[in-house]
Short mmCIF file of C-alpha atoms and ligand atoms in Angstrom, two decimals:
data_model
loop_
_atom_site.label_atom_id
_atom_site.label_comp_id
_atom_site.label_asym_id
_atom_site.label_seq_id
_atom_site.Cartn_x
_atom_site.Cartn_y
_atom_site.Cartn_z
CA MET A 241 77.63 -60.86 41.15
CA ASN A 242 77.20 -64.03 43.10
CA HIS A 243 80.07 -65.80 44.69
CA PHE A 244 81.01 -69.28 43.63
CA PRO A 245 83.41 -71.84 44.92
CA ILE A 246 86.22 -72.61 42.51
CA GLU A 247 85.50 -76.33 42.51
CA PHE A 248 82.18 -77.94 41.76
CA PRO A 249 82.08 -80.11 44.87
CA ARG A 250 80.23 -83.29 43.92
CA ARG A 251 81.81 -83.64 40.54
CA ALA A 252 85.32 -82.61 41.47
CA ALA A 253 86.51 -86.21 41.57
CA MET A 254 85.68 -86.62 37.89
CA ALA A 255 88.35 -84.10 37.01
CA LEU A 256 90.95 -86.54 38.33
CA PHE A 257 90.00 -89.05 35.65
CA GLY A 258 88.84 -86.94 32.75
CA GLY A 259 91.03 -83.90 32.29
CA ALA A 260 91.05 -82.01 29.03
CA VAL A 261 93.44 -83.16 26.34
CA ALA A 262 96.45 -80.90 25.98
CA ALA A 263 96.39 -78.73 22.91
CA GLY A 264 99.90 -79.89 22.02
CA ALA A 265 98.57 -83.38 21.41
CA LEU A 266 96.80 -82.04 18.36
CA GLY A 267 99.94 -80.56 16.90
CA ALA A 268 98.96 -76.90 17.18
CA ALA A 269 101.73 -74.84 15.63
CA PRO A 270 102.44 -71.66 17.58
CA SER A 271 101.93 -69.44 14.56
CA ALA A 272 99.42 -70.73 12.04
CA ARG A 273 99.33 -68.80 8.81
CA ALA A 274 96.26 -66.70 8.38
CA ALA A 275 93.42 -68.21 6.40
CA GLN A 276 94.27 -68.08 2.71
CA GLY A 277 92.14 -67.80 -0.37
CA SER A 278 88.78 -66.15 -0.68
CA ARG A 279 85.97 -66.24 1.83
CA MET A 280 84.83 -69.43 0.08
CA GLN A 281 87.72 -71.14 1.87
CA GLN A 282 86.81 -69.74 5.26
CA VAL A 283 83.27 -70.99 5.84
CA ILE A 284 82.38 -72.62 9.19
CA PRO A 285 81.23 -75.38 9.24
CA VAL A 286 83.45 -76.19 6.26
CA PRO A 287 81.24 -77.36 3.34
CA GLU A 288 81.40 -80.79 1.75
CA SER A 289 82.78 -79.32 -1.47
CA VAL A 290 83.94 -75.88 -2.58
CA ARG A 291 85.01 -74.85 -6.08
CA GLU A 292 86.29 -71.33 -6.50
CA ALA A 293 86.01 -69.37 -9.75
CA PRO A 294 89.06 -67.11 -9.57
CA GLY A 295 88.50 -63.63 -10.92
CA VAL A 296 84.70 -63.94 -10.78
CA ARG A 297 82.68 -62.00 -8.29
CA PHE A 298 79.12 -60.94 -7.73
CA GLU A 299 78.38 -57.60 -6.17
CA LEU A 300 75.30 -56.96 -4.10
CA GLY A 301 73.94 -53.53 -5.07
CA PRO A 302 71.12 -51.08 -4.42
CA ASP A 303 69.03 -52.71 -7.18
CA SER A 304 69.54 -56.27 -5.96
CA ALA A 305 66.42 -58.30 -5.30
CA ILE A 306 65.64 -61.71 -3.90
CA GLY A 307 63.68 -64.02 -6.18
CA ALA A 308 62.30 -67.13 -4.54
CA ASP A 309 59.90 -69.97 -5.15
CA PRO A 310 56.68 -69.24 -3.24
CA ALA A 311 57.37 -72.07 -0.78
CA ALA A 312 60.72 -70.44 0.00
CA ALA A 313 59.23 -67.03 0.79
CA GLY A 314 60.04 -67.41 4.49
CA VAL A 315 63.72 -68.02 3.78
CA ALA A 316 63.73 -65.10 1.32
CA GLU A 317 62.36 -62.77 4.00
CA TYR A 318 64.91 -64.08 6.49
CA LEU A 319 67.73 -63.44 3.99
CA ALA A 320 66.44 -59.94 3.32
CA GLY A 321 66.33 -59.34 7.08
CA VAL A 322 69.97 -60.41 7.34
CA LEU A 323 71.16 -58.20 4.46
CA ARG A 324 69.09 -55.01 4.79
CA PRO A 325 70.44 -53.42 7.99
CA ALA A 326 74.12 -53.17 6.96
CA THR A 327 73.58 -52.52 3.24
CA GLY A 328 70.67 -50.13 3.62
CA TYR A 329 69.31 -51.64 0.36
CA ALA A 330 65.60 -52.28 -0.16
CA LEU A 331 66.19 -55.89 -1.29
CA PRO A 332 62.62 -56.59 -2.29
CA THR A 333 61.52 -60.22 -2.26
CA GLY A 334 59.37 -61.78 -4.97
CA GLU A 335 59.52 -64.23 -7.83
CA ARG A 336 62.52 -62.62 -9.59
CA GLY A 337 65.88 -61.28 -8.51
CA ASP A 338 69.66 -61.58 -8.77
CA LEU A 339 69.67 -63.54 -5.53
CA VAL A 340 67.73 -66.69 -6.36
CA LEU A 341 66.26 -69.30 -4.00
CA ARG A 342 64.93 -72.42 -5.72
CA LEU A 343 63.35 -75.56 -4.25
CA ASP A 344 64.19 -77.69 -7.27
CA ASP A 345 67.17 -79.77 -6.16
CA ALA A 346 66.72 -82.51 -3.60
CA GLY A 347 70.01 -84.19 -4.53
CA LEU A 348 71.68 -83.20 -1.27
CA GLY A 349 68.94 -84.43 1.02
CA GLN A 350 66.69 -82.80 3.59
CA ALA A 351 69.26 -80.26 4.84
CA GLY A 352 71.72 -79.93 1.97
CA TYR A 353 72.00 -77.15 -0.62
CA ARG A 354 73.95 -75.98 -3.64
CA LEU A 355 75.23 -72.43 -3.99
CA GLU A 356 76.48 -70.98 -7.26
CA VAL A 357 77.92 -67.49 -7.56
CA THR A 358 78.49 -65.93 -10.99
CA ALA A 359 79.08 -62.30 -11.87
CA GLU A 360 75.33 -61.91 -12.53
CA THR A 361 73.53 -64.08 -9.98
CA VAL A 362 73.76 -65.90 -6.70
CA THR A 363 71.67 -69.07 -6.84
CA LEU A 364 70.79 -71.30 -3.91
CA ARG A 365 69.09 -74.60 -4.68
CA ALA A 366 67.75 -77.20 -2.25
CA GLY A 367 64.95 -79.66 -1.80
CA THR A 368 63.55 -77.97 1.31
CA PRO A 369 63.37 -74.53 2.95
CA GLU A 370 65.68 -76.01 5.62
CA GLY A 371 68.31 -76.66 2.96
CA LEU A 372 67.96 -73.11 1.60
CA PHE A 373 68.23 -71.73 5.13
CA ASN A 374 71.50 -73.60 5.60
CA GLY A 375 72.70 -72.15 2.31
CA VAL A 376 71.81 -68.65 3.51
CA GLN A 377 74.08 -69.15 6.54
CA THR A 378 76.92 -70.00 4.16
CA LEU A 379 76.09 -67.07 1.90
CA ARG A 380 76.28 -64.52 4.71
CA GLN A 381 79.81 -65.73 5.52
CA LEU A 382 80.84 -65.03 1.90
CA LEU A 383 80.06 -61.33 2.33
CA PRO A 384 82.42 -58.91 4.11
CA PRO A 385 82.14 -59.06 7.94
CA GLN A 386 80.45 -55.64 8.07
CA ILE A 387 77.33 -57.32 6.66
CA GLU A 388 76.64 -58.34 10.27
CA SER A 389 76.33 -54.74 11.43
CA ALA A 390 72.92 -53.51 12.61
CA ASP A 391 73.60 -50.08 11.07
CA PRO A 392 74.26 -49.06 7.44
CA GLN A 393 77.89 -49.55 6.36
CA PRO A 394 79.65 -48.16 3.27
CA GLY A 395 80.19 -51.50 1.46
CA PRO A 396 81.03 -52.57 -1.25
CA TRP A 397 79.39 -56.01 -0.92
CA PRO A 398 81.27 -58.50 -3.11
CA ILE A 399 80.65 -62.27 -3.05
CA PRO A 400 83.43 -64.49 -4.46
CA GLY A 401 82.51 -66.55 -7.53
CA GLY A 402 82.33 -70.31 -7.43
CA ALA A 403 80.16 -73.19 -6.33
CA ILE A 404 79.48 -75.00 -3.06
CA ALA A 405 77.69 -78.33 -2.63
CA ASP A 406 76.99 -79.09 0.99
CA ARG A 407 75.07 -81.34 3.36
CA PRO A 408 75.48 -82.38 7.00
CA ARG A 409 77.36 -85.38 8.34
CA PHE A 410 74.84 -85.72 11.21
CA GLY A 411 71.17 -84.75 11.15
CA HIS A 412 71.14 -83.64 14.80
CA ARG A 413 73.35 -80.70 15.75
CA ALA A 414 72.28 -79.25 19.06
CA ALA A 415 72.95 -76.58 21.60
CA MET A 416 71.58 -76.72 25.15
CA LEU A 417 70.76 -73.84 27.44
CA ASP A 418 70.26 -74.31 31.19
CA VAL A 419 67.55 -71.78 32.04
CA ALA A 420 67.06 -73.34 35.50
CA ARG A 421 70.25 -72.38 37.39
CA HIS A 422 69.86 -68.84 36.12
CA PHE A 423 66.75 -67.83 34.24
CA PHE A 424 67.06 -66.44 30.72
CA GLY A 425 64.07 -64.57 29.30
CA VAL A 426 62.44 -65.01 25.89
CA GLU A 427 64.51 -62.24 24.26
CA GLN A 428 67.75 -63.74 25.57
CA VAL A 429 66.78 -67.17 24.24
CA LYS A 430 65.94 -65.66 20.84
CA ARG A 431 69.33 -63.96 20.76
CA TYR A 432 71.04 -67.29 21.41
CA ILE A 433 68.86 -68.99 18.76
CA ASP A 434 70.05 -66.45 16.20
CA GLN A 435 73.65 -67.06 17.19
CA ILE A 436 73.51 -70.86 16.97
CA ALA A 437 71.60 -70.72 13.66
CA ARG A 438 74.66 -69.06 12.07
CA TYR A 439 76.53 -72.35 12.45
CA LYS A 440 73.74 -74.60 11.21
CA ILE A 441 72.74 -75.87 14.66
CA ASN A 442 69.23 -77.33 14.23
CA PHE A 443 68.13 -78.35 17.75
CA LEU A 444 67.95 -76.30 20.95
CA HIS A 445 67.60 -78.36 24.13
CA LEU A 446 66.14 -76.28 26.98
CA HIS A 447 66.93 -77.52 30.49
CA LEU A 448 63.66 -76.27 31.99
CA SER A 449 63.76 -77.62 35.54
CA ASP A 450 66.33 -78.25 38.20
CA ASP A 451 66.89 -77.96 41.94
CA GLN A 452 67.18 -74.17 41.71
CA GLY A 453 64.17 -73.39 39.56
CA TRP A 454 61.14 -74.57 37.59
CA ARG A 455 60.90 -72.46 34.43
CA ILE A 456 57.77 -73.44 32.51
CA GLU A 457 54.18 -72.79 33.49
CA ILE A 458 52.17 -75.97 34.11
CA GLU A 459 48.50 -75.08 34.46
CA SER A 460 47.63 -78.20 36.45
CA TRP A 461 50.49 -77.63 38.91
CA PRO A 462 50.66 -73.82 39.25
CA ARG A 463 52.96 -73.66 42.28
CA LEU A 464 55.80 -75.11 40.18
CA THR A 465 56.38 -71.66 38.75
CA GLU A 466 54.68 -69.44 41.36
CA HIS A 467 56.94 -70.86 44.04
CA GLY A 468 59.45 -73.12 42.28
CA GLY A 469 60.32 -70.48 39.68
CA SER A 470 60.80 -67.65 42.15
CA THR A 471 64.55 -67.84 42.63
CA GLU A 472 67.80 -69.08 41.08
CA VAL A 473 71.45 -69.73 41.92
CA GLY A 474 72.73 -66.95 44.12
CA GLY A 475 69.24 -65.98 45.32
CA GLY A 476 68.14 -63.76 42.42
CA PRO A 477 64.48 -63.46 41.39
CA GLY A 478 64.47 -66.34 38.89
CA GLY A 479 61.55 -66.33 36.47
CA PHE A 480 59.65 -68.65 34.18
CA TYR A 481 58.07 -68.93 30.75
CA THR A 482 54.31 -68.74 30.52
CA GLN A 483 52.94 -71.30 28.10
CA GLN A 484 52.58 -68.44 25.61
CA ASP A 485 56.25 -67.51 26.10
CA TYR A 486 57.29 -71.09 25.48
CA ALA A 487 55.12 -71.27 22.35
CA GLU A 488 56.80 -68.08 21.14
CA ILE A 489 60.26 -69.61 21.66
CA VAL A 490 59.14 -72.73 19.74
CA ARG A 491 57.78 -70.55 16.92
CA TYR A 492 60.88 -68.34 16.72
CA ALA A 493 63.19 -71.34 16.74
CA ALA A 494 61.16 -72.93 13.93
CA SER A 495 61.55 -69.75 11.88
CA ARG A 496 65.31 -70.47 12.13
CA HIS A 497 64.77 -74.18 11.32
CA ILE A 498 65.62 -75.08 14.90
CA THR A 499 63.57 -77.64 16.85
CA ILE A 500 63.11 -77.18 20.61
CA VAL A 501 63.80 -80.21 22.83
CA PRO A 502 62.31 -79.52 26.29
CA GLU A 503 63.86 -81.24 29.31
CA ILE A 504 62.09 -81.97 32.59
CA ASP A 505 64.84 -83.52 34.68
CA VAL A 506 63.61 -86.43 36.85
CA PRO A 507 63.82 -88.17 39.25
CA GLY A 508 66.76 -86.11 40.61
CA HIS A 509 67.39 -82.41 40.11
CA THR A 510 63.84 -81.83 41.37
CA ASN A 511 64.17 -79.67 44.49
CA ALA A 512 62.16 -76.80 42.96
CA ALA A 513 59.21 -79.15 42.34
CA LEU A 514 59.59 -80.85 45.73
CA SER A 515 59.62 -77.44 47.41
CA SER A 516 56.44 -76.46 45.53
CA TYR A 517 54.38 -79.57 46.40
CA ALA A 518 54.88 -81.36 49.73
CA GLU A 519 53.01 -84.42 48.45
CA LEU A 520 55.79 -85.20 45.96
CA ASN A 521 58.16 -85.89 48.87
CA CYS A 522 58.35 -89.36 50.45
CA ASP A 523 58.08 -87.78 53.91
CA GLY A 524 55.36 -85.35 52.82
CA VAL A 525 57.47 -82.36 53.86
CA ALA A 526 58.40 -79.69 51.32
CA PRO A 527 62.06 -78.68 51.48
CA PRO A 528 63.04 -75.01 51.22
CA LEU A 529 63.97 -73.51 47.86
CA TYR A 530 67.63 -74.01 46.96
CA THR A 531 70.04 -71.45 45.51
CA GLY A 532 73.40 -73.23 45.77
CA ILE A 533 75.18 -75.37 43.16
CA GLU A 534 75.42 -78.82 44.73
CA VAL A 535 73.86 -81.70 42.78
CA GLY A 536 72.46 -85.14 43.55
CA PHE A 537 70.47 -84.51 46.74
CA SER A 538 66.84 -84.39 45.53
CA SER A 539 64.43 -86.99 44.18
CA LEU A 540 60.79 -87.41 43.33
CA CYS A 541 59.32 -90.11 45.58
CA VAL A 542 59.74 -93.27 43.51
CA ASP A 543 57.17 -95.24 45.55
CA LYS A 544 54.28 -92.76 45.39
CA ASP A 545 51.70 -92.93 42.59
CA ILE A 546 51.38 -89.17 42.65
CA SER A 547 54.92 -88.88 41.24
CA TYR A 548 53.72 -90.54 38.04
CA ARG A 549 50.47 -88.56 37.88
CA PHE A 550 52.61 -85.43 38.27
CA LEU A 551 54.92 -86.52 35.45
CA ASP A 552 52.00 -87.44 33.19
CA GLU A 553 50.30 -84.07 33.64
CA VAL A 554 53.49 -82.03 33.31
CA ILE A 555 54.64 -83.96 30.23
CA GLY A 556 51.14 -83.82 28.75
CA GLU A 557 51.07 -80.02 28.86
CA ILE A 558 54.62 -79.66 27.51
CA ALA A 559 54.13 -82.26 24.77
CA ALA A 560 51.04 -80.38 23.58
CA LEU A 561 53.14 -77.22 23.19
CA THR A 562 56.07 -78.98 21.52
CA PRO A 563 55.82 -79.86 17.82
CA GLY A 564 59.26 -81.51 17.76
CA PRO A 565 59.69 -85.27 18.09
CA TYR A 566 61.70 -85.33 21.34
CA LEU A 567 61.14 -84.95 25.07
CA HIS A 568 64.17 -85.05 27.39
CA ILE A 569 63.62 -86.81 30.71
CA GLY A 570 66.97 -85.87 32.27
CA GLY A 571 67.77 -88.80 34.53
CA ASP A 572 71.30 -87.63 35.40
CA GLU A 573 72.99 -87.63 38.79
CA ALA A 574 70.08 -89.30 40.59
CA ASP A 575 72.29 -89.88 43.61
CA ALA A 576 69.39 -89.76 46.09
CA THR A 577 67.93 -93.00 44.68
CA THR A 578 69.41 -96.49 44.63
CA ASP A 579 70.00 -98.17 41.27
CA GLU A 580 66.98 -100.36 41.96
CA GLN A 581 64.76 -97.36 42.72
CA TYR A 582 66.06 -95.55 39.64
CA ARG A 583 65.22 -98.45 37.36
CA ALA A 584 61.79 -98.81 38.97
CA PHE A 585 61.18 -95.11 38.40
CA MET A 586 62.21 -95.24 34.75
CA ARG A 587 60.12 -98.37 34.14
CA ARG A 588 57.04 -96.30 34.98
CA ALA A 589 58.22 -92.92 33.66
CA LEU A 590 59.41 -93.82 30.16
CA PRO A 591 56.04 -95.20 28.95
CA ILE A 592 54.44 -91.92 30.09
CA LEU A 593 56.62 -89.92 27.73
CA ARG A 594 56.02 -92.36 24.90
CA ALA A 595 52.27 -92.24 25.51
CA HIS A 596 52.42 -88.51 24.74
CA GLY A 597 53.75 -89.39 21.30
CA LYS A 598 57.37 -88.43 21.77
CA THR A 599 60.74 -90.10 21.46
CA VAL A 600 62.57 -90.03 24.79
CA VAL A 601 66.00 -88.50 25.20
CA GLY A 602 67.83 -88.95 28.50
CA TRP A 603 71.28 -88.31 29.94
CA HIS A 604 73.38 -91.45 29.68
CA GLU A 605 72.58 -92.74 33.19
CA TYR A 606 69.16 -93.80 31.93
CA ALA A 607 70.78 -96.33 29.58
CA LYS A 608 70.91 -98.67 32.59
CA ALA A 609 67.09 -98.68 32.59
CA THR A 610 67.26 -100.20 29.07
CA PRO A 611 64.89 -97.71 27.43
CA GLN A 612 62.70 -99.11 24.69
CA ASN A 613 63.63 -97.93 21.19
CA PRO A 614 63.36 -95.53 19.57
CA ALA A 615 65.36 -93.89 22.33
CA VAL A 616 68.19 -91.37 22.44
CA VAL A 617 70.97 -91.66 25.02
CA GLN A 618 72.95 -88.48 25.58
CA TYR A 619 76.56 -89.19 26.58
CA TRP A 620 78.06 -86.54 28.85
CA GLY A 621 80.98 -88.41 30.39
CA THR A 622 84.61 -87.41 30.45
CA ASP A 623 86.41 -90.74 30.25
CA PRO A 624 85.60 -93.24 27.50
CA ALA A 625 87.13 -95.94 29.76
CA ASP A 626 84.47 -95.45 32.46
CA PRO A 627 81.82 -98.18 32.92
CA GLU A 628 79.11 -95.68 31.95
CA ALA A 629 80.63 -95.50 28.46
CA ALA A 630 80.24 -99.27 28.18
CA GLU A 631 76.56 -98.89 29.09
CA VAL A 632 76.18 -96.32 26.33
CA ALA A 633 77.83 -98.74 23.88
CA ALA A 634 75.43 -101.47 25.04
CA ALA A 635 72.49 -99.13 24.37
CA ALA A 636 73.89 -98.48 20.89
CA ALA A 637 74.16 -102.24 20.33
CA ARG A 638 70.46 -102.54 21.27
CA GLY A 639 69.64 -99.95 18.61
CA SER A 640 69.35 -96.74 20.63
CA LYS A 641 70.79 -93.61 19.07
CA ILE A 642 73.58 -91.78 20.87
CA LEU A 643 73.82 -88.01 21.17
CA MET A 644 77.43 -87.06 21.85
CA SER A 645 78.19 -84.29 24.34
CA PRO A 646 81.31 -85.36 26.24
CA ALA A 647 81.67 -82.85 29.06
CA ASN A 648 85.41 -82.35 28.61
CA ARG A 649 84.88 -81.53 24.91
CA SER A 650 81.50 -79.95 24.38
CA TYR A 651 80.40 -78.38 27.70
CA LEU A 652 80.62 -74.70 26.92
CA ASP A 653 80.43 -73.69 30.57
CA MET A 654 83.80 -75.29 31.32
CA LYS A 655 86.56 -72.74 31.70
CA TYR A 656 88.97 -72.43 28.77
CA ASP A 657 91.92 -72.40 31.15
CA GLU A 658 92.81 -71.35 34.66
CA SER A 659 92.49 -67.66 33.75
CA THR A 660 88.83 -67.89 32.62
CA GLU A 661 86.67 -65.81 34.98
CA LEU A 662 83.31 -67.51 34.43
CA GLY A 663 82.39 -71.15 34.29
CA LEU A 664 83.38 -74.28 36.20
CA ASN A 665 86.15 -76.84 35.77
CA TRP A 666 84.86 -80.13 37.15
CA ALA A 667 85.30 -81.73 33.70
CA GLY A 668 88.67 -80.05 33.20
CA TYR A 669 89.55 -77.05 31.11
CA VAL A 670 88.14 -77.01 27.58
CA GLU A 671 90.25 -74.95 25.21
CA VAL A 672 89.26 -74.53 21.56
CA ALA A 673 91.56 -77.38 20.49
CA ASP A 674 89.85 -79.69 23.01
CA ALA A 675 86.39 -78.72 21.76
CA TYR A 676 87.47 -79.42 18.16
CA GLY A 677 89.89 -82.31 18.67
CA TRP A 678 87.66 -85.39 18.73
CA ASP A 679 85.51 -87.41 16.37
CA PRO A 680 81.89 -88.01 17.48
CA ALA A 681 81.85 -91.40 15.75
CA ALA A 682 85.20 -92.60 17.12
CA HIS A 683 85.03 -91.22 20.67
CA LEU A 684 83.38 -94.22 22.34
CA GLN A 685 84.25 -97.80 21.55
CA GLY A 686 81.15 -99.50 20.15
CA VAL A 687 79.45 -96.22 19.19
CA GLY A 688 80.18 -95.81 15.50
CA GLU A 689 78.88 -93.50 12.80
CA GLU A 690 75.60 -95.41 12.35
CA SER A 691 74.78 -95.16 16.10
CA VAL A 692 75.59 -91.47 16.48
CA LEU A 693 72.53 -89.24 16.17
CA GLY A 694 74.71 -86.15 16.36
CA VAL A 695 76.40 -83.74 18.73
CA GLU A 696 75.33 -81.25 21.37
CA ALA A 697 77.07 -78.32 23.01
CA PRO A 698 75.43 -77.76 26.42
CA ILE A 699 75.85 -74.58 28.41
CA TRP A 700 75.12 -74.87 32.13
CA THR A 701 74.52 -71.64 33.95
CA GLU A 702 75.56 -71.98 37.58
CA THR A 703 77.96 -69.06 36.98
CA LEU A 704 76.33 -67.45 33.93
CA GLU A 705 73.69 -64.78 34.39
CA ASN A 706 73.18 -62.92 31.11
CA SER A 707 73.73 -63.03 27.35
CA ALA A 708 77.22 -61.53 27.58
CA HIS A 709 78.22 -64.40 29.86
CA LEU A 710 76.76 -66.99 27.46
CA GLU A 711 78.60 -65.48 24.52
CA VAL A 712 82.12 -65.45 25.96
CA MET A 713 81.66 -69.14 26.80
CA ALA A 714 79.99 -70.16 23.51
CA PHE A 715 82.34 -68.26 21.21
CA PRO A 716 84.62 -69.47 19.80
CA ARG A 717 83.89 -73.04 21.01
CA LEU A 718 80.30 -73.50 19.80
CA PRO A 719 81.40 -73.29 16.12
CA ALA A 720 83.90 -76.10 16.84
CA ILE A 721 81.12 -78.46 17.94
CA ALA A 722 78.95 -77.25 15.06
CA GLU A 723 81.67 -78.14 12.56
CA LEU A 724 82.10 -81.62 14.09
CA GLY A 725 78.36 -82.12 13.62
CA TRP A 726 78.12 -80.79 10.08
CA SER A 727 81.36 -81.26 8.15
CA PRO A 728 82.70 -84.50 6.63
CA ALA A 729 85.19 -86.28 8.89
CA ALA A 730 87.76 -86.06 6.08
CA THR A 731 87.84 -82.26 6.38
CA HIS A 732 88.97 -82.38 10.02
CA ASP A 733 92.11 -80.28 10.28
CA TRP A 734 93.10 -78.12 13.23
CA GLU A 735 95.32 -75.73 11.26
CA SER A 736 92.58 -75.02 8.74
CA PHE A 737 89.95 -74.76 11.46
CA ARG A 738 91.83 -72.39 13.75
CA ALA A 739 92.55 -70.01 10.84
CA ARG A 740 88.91 -70.07 9.68
CA LEU A 741 87.65 -69.67 13.24
CA ALA A 742 89.84 -66.66 13.95
CA ALA A 743 88.60 -65.11 10.71
CA GLN A 744 85.07 -65.14 12.18
CA ALA A 745 86.06 -62.55 14.81
CA PRO A 746 85.29 -59.45 12.71
CA ARG A 747 81.81 -60.92 12.09
CA TRP A 748 81.18 -61.35 15.81
CA GLU A 749 82.43 -57.82 16.41
CA ALA A 750 80.15 -56.40 13.72
CA ALA A 751 77.20 -58.39 15.13
CA GLY A 752 77.91 -57.39 18.72
CA ILE A 753 78.53 -60.99 19.81
CA GLY A 754 80.99 -61.36 22.67
CA PHE A 755 83.78 -63.94 22.47
CA THR A 756 86.90 -65.10 24.24
CA ARG A 757 90.27 -64.39 22.63
CA SER A 758 91.70 -67.85 23.11
CA PRO A 759 95.50 -67.73 22.74
CA GLN A 760 95.23 -70.83 20.53
CA LEU A 761 93.83 -68.85 17.59
CA PRO A 762 95.61 -66.50 15.12
CA TRP A 763 93.26 -63.56 15.64
CA PRO A 764 93.34 -60.95 12.89
C1 LIG B 931 75.02 -83.36 33.49
O1 LIG B 931 75.99 -82.66 33.22
N1 LIG B 931 74.70 -83.60 34.75
C2 LIG B 931 74.20 -83.95 32.46
#
């Protein structure tokens, strides 16, 4: 284990202004009744509409088969892969079966689906494979929790009868993984992809570079990874993705209908690059590698042309490997540049990203550089009364889209409370009720439903070193952010949510996913 200070030094002051909201403010009763009704009433994120058929149930059996339209064959294979290990059934896929996947109903949009369960068949209908995939995530939650086991279980495998019609509130529901502070390998990223897919998250933002490490191979700048990727927070060996590794992550994510959003954080958070190439420094001197957790001390040299050639070549290689529409330019905590330098940097940097055919996403600081639309501004503040929130609202008024990830609500690396071993607390403590208790379209004045692109749950890894660490921070809070992104605002209800969330625990146990037993939830 590494050793970490309790406070995150540069950001500690923020905690004075933006502490977490007390759970009591949301009216949490000390003893919520357990979730009632069938599993149809327990789905997370809660669907747009659910109609139960009492007394009706389908039972998955040894002769069950998955029948799918040819264009849905990938989803059919995915569903079979979910159901085979625990049931031990063959579950052949083809044109006919009692589990039916049809691409004949576009009525619920790009990501929506309808699910109907009768005694004889389970039918999923959507207009796209993405919609069917979302329906599959609902369907697996209708089966007993043991369905998540990797080994054969006795069953039986009933599915409650009824009908669900469902579609997302927001089209962009993201998770973020910081692979720079500690490196996470391809298999660890795939594991996290599978976990976030359960809750209908459809974007994974990878924070690929920071002061402590550069994590993606750039052929035209090889020392970025050879040198800049060779360590991490605490002095461990670090690591990096080869371009093939990155392509494999992109491919795997796509097989789960998740789009990768790569971030190269500039002009600050660049010590690993500055240490790899002396010529990127204003004084021409490469600093040593850095393994601490301070922020705000590094910057690309704003006045040197080579900084922009560097950015163009790096972004060019990453854009070519990234089929998704977005590139994230970072832009946060650039405390080693003046406002004037920062704006000058962004004036040259933003057109470079656009020239590679991508829409730019940046942390909210870059709003002050008035990015040209289409642009996405990612809000990560803690206090909607701060001036930075007004700048985000001004960007929304100019037509930029806002991605909501308030640090004291959605940062999954914040400690739950003072007893949490891992994580930091510069944005305050984030208990489950804090993660759930806000509305993405009412959080910032001047940033309404039409300006909100969606939500993101970032996980920074200064203190997190492996998948087990990620899981106890992500669960149970990630599903809270996922529900805010997916479910209609009218369904928002803490008592319902906490009961449904606690009822997920046996699924996580069966799947081998770690989680934190928050005292706010009525665990079974
Ligand atoms: C951030 O947390 N610095 C975006």
